[in-house]
XYZ file of C-alpha atoms in Angstrom:
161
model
C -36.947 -27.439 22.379
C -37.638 -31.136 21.658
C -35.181 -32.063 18.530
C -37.701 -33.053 16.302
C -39.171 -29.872 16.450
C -35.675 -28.172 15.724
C -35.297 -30.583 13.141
C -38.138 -29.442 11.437
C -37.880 -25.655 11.678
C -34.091 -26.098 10.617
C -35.171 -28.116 7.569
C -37.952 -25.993 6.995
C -35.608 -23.030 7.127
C -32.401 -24.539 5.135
C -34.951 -25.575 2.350
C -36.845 -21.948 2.422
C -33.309 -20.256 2.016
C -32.454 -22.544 -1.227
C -35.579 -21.828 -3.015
C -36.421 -18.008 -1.833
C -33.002 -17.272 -3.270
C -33.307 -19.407 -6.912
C -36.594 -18.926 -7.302
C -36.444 -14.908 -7.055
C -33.349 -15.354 -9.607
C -34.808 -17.216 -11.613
C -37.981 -15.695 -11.442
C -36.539 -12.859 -12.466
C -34.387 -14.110 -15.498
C -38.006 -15.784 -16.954
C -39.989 -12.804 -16.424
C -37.785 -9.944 -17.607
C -34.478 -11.748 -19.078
C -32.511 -10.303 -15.738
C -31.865 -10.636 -12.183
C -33.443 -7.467 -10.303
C -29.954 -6.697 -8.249
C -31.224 -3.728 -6.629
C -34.412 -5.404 -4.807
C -32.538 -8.422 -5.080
C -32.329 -8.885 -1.658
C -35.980 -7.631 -0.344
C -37.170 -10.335 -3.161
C -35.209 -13.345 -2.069
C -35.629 -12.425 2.153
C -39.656 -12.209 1.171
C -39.561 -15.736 -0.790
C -37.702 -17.489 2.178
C -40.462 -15.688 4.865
C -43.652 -16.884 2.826
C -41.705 -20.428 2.635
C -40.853 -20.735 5.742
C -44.176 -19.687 7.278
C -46.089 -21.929 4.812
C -43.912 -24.683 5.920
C -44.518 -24.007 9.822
C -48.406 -23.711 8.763
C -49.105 -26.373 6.615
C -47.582 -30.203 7.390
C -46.318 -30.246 3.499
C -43.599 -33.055 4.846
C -46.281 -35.388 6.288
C -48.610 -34.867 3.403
C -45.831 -35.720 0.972
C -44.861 -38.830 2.864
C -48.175 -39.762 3.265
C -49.001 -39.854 -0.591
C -45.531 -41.049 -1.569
C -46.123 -44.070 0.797
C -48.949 -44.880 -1.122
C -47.062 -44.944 -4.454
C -43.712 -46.668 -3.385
C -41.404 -47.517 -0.495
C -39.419 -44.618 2.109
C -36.471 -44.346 0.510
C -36.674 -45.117 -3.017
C -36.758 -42.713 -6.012
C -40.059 -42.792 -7.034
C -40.765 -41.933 -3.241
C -38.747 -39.013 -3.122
C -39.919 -37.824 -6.523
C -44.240 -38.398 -5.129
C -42.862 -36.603 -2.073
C -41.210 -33.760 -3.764
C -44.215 -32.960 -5.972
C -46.262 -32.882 -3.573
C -44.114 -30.472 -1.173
C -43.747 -28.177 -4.233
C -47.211 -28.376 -5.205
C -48.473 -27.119 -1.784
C -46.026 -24.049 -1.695
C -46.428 -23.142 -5.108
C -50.154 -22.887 -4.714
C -49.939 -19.942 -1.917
C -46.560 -19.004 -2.715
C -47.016 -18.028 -6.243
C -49.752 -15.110 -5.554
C -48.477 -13.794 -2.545
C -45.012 -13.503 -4.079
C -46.471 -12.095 -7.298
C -48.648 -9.722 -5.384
C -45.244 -8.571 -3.467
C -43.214 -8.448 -6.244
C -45.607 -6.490 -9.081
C -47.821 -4.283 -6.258
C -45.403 -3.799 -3.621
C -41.984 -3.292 -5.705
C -43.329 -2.017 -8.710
C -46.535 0.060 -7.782
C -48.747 -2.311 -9.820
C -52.647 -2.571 -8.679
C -53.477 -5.877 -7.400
C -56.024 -6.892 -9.997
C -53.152 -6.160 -12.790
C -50.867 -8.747 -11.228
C -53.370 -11.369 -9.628
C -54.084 -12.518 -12.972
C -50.347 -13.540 -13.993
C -50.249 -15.490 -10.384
C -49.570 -18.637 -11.593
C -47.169 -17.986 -14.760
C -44.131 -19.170 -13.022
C -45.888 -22.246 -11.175
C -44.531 -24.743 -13.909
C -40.808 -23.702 -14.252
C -40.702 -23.552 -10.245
C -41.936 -27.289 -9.977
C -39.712 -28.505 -12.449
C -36.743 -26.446 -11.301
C -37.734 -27.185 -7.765
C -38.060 -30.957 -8.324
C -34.577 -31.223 -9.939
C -33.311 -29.160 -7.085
C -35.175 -31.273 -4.372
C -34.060 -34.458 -6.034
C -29.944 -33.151 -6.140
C -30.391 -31.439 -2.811
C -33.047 -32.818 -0.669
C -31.159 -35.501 1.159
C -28.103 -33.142 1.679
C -30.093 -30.159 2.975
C -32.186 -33.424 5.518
C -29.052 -34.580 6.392
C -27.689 -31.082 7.455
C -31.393 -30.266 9.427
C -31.018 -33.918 11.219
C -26.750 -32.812 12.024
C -27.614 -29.445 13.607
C -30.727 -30.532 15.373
C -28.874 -33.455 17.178
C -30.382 -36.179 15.251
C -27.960 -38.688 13.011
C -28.940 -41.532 10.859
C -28.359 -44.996 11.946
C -29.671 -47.478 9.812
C -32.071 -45.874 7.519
C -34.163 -44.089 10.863
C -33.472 -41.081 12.728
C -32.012 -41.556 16.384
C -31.289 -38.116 19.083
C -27.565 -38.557 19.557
């Protein structure tokens, strides 16, 4: 497998696990005031799948580069932030129904059209949340994609070791 490739399915993956797992806690502690322990796990293991797939799917990282480069230089805050939003934005657009679908129609035996509408409740917590997170852990959660895939950082670029 070229490294690039594993560089992008690990940092799809490491960034998947992060927010599958806060997102279904905090999900949780917004919607009912508590953390669903028992389905817990089913939750958070369905959030990373639908991010993960999204991410293999859709070129979210190119798109966010793309219209970050257009608002500021690689590299620089306002960059990451333009990227970020952007990244979230995409996911949280198909992750927000399919995850509400799961959670209220599969978990809880709710019909489809009574959860559909409430889609979109959580889509503004989840970008801020997942902004602050993306801005504290983004380069760290990179860096460890680039370190397992074989890639290290030498002078601001990405060079196979």
């Amino acid at each position: 497998m070229k490294k690039e490739t594993k560089f992008n399915i690990l940092n799809n993956l490491f960034n998947s696990i992060v927010f599958g797992v806060t997102f279904t806690i905090i999900g949780g502690l917004i919607t009912a005031g508590t953390v669903d322990w028992p389905h817990f796990p089913i939750s958070a293991l369905v959030g990373v799948l639908v991010g993960f797939v999204i991410g293999l799917i859709i070129p979210i990282g190119k798109i966010g580069a793309a219209v970050a480069s257009k608002v500021s230089a690689p590299g620089t805050f306002l960059f990451n932030l333009v990227m970020y939003a952007v990244l979230l934005v995409i996911i949280l657009i198909f992750m927000c129904p399919l995850l509400t679908i799961f959670m209220g129609s599969i978990l809880m035996g709710a019909p489809i059209a009574a959860v559909l509408p409430n889609s979109y409740t959580l889509f503004f917590p989840f970008l801020g949340i997942g902004l602050v997170l993306l801005m504290i852990l983004g380069d760290s959660i990179t860096k460890l994609a680039m370190k397992v895939s074989g890639f290290q950082l030498v002078g601001g670029s990405t060079k196979p070791k």
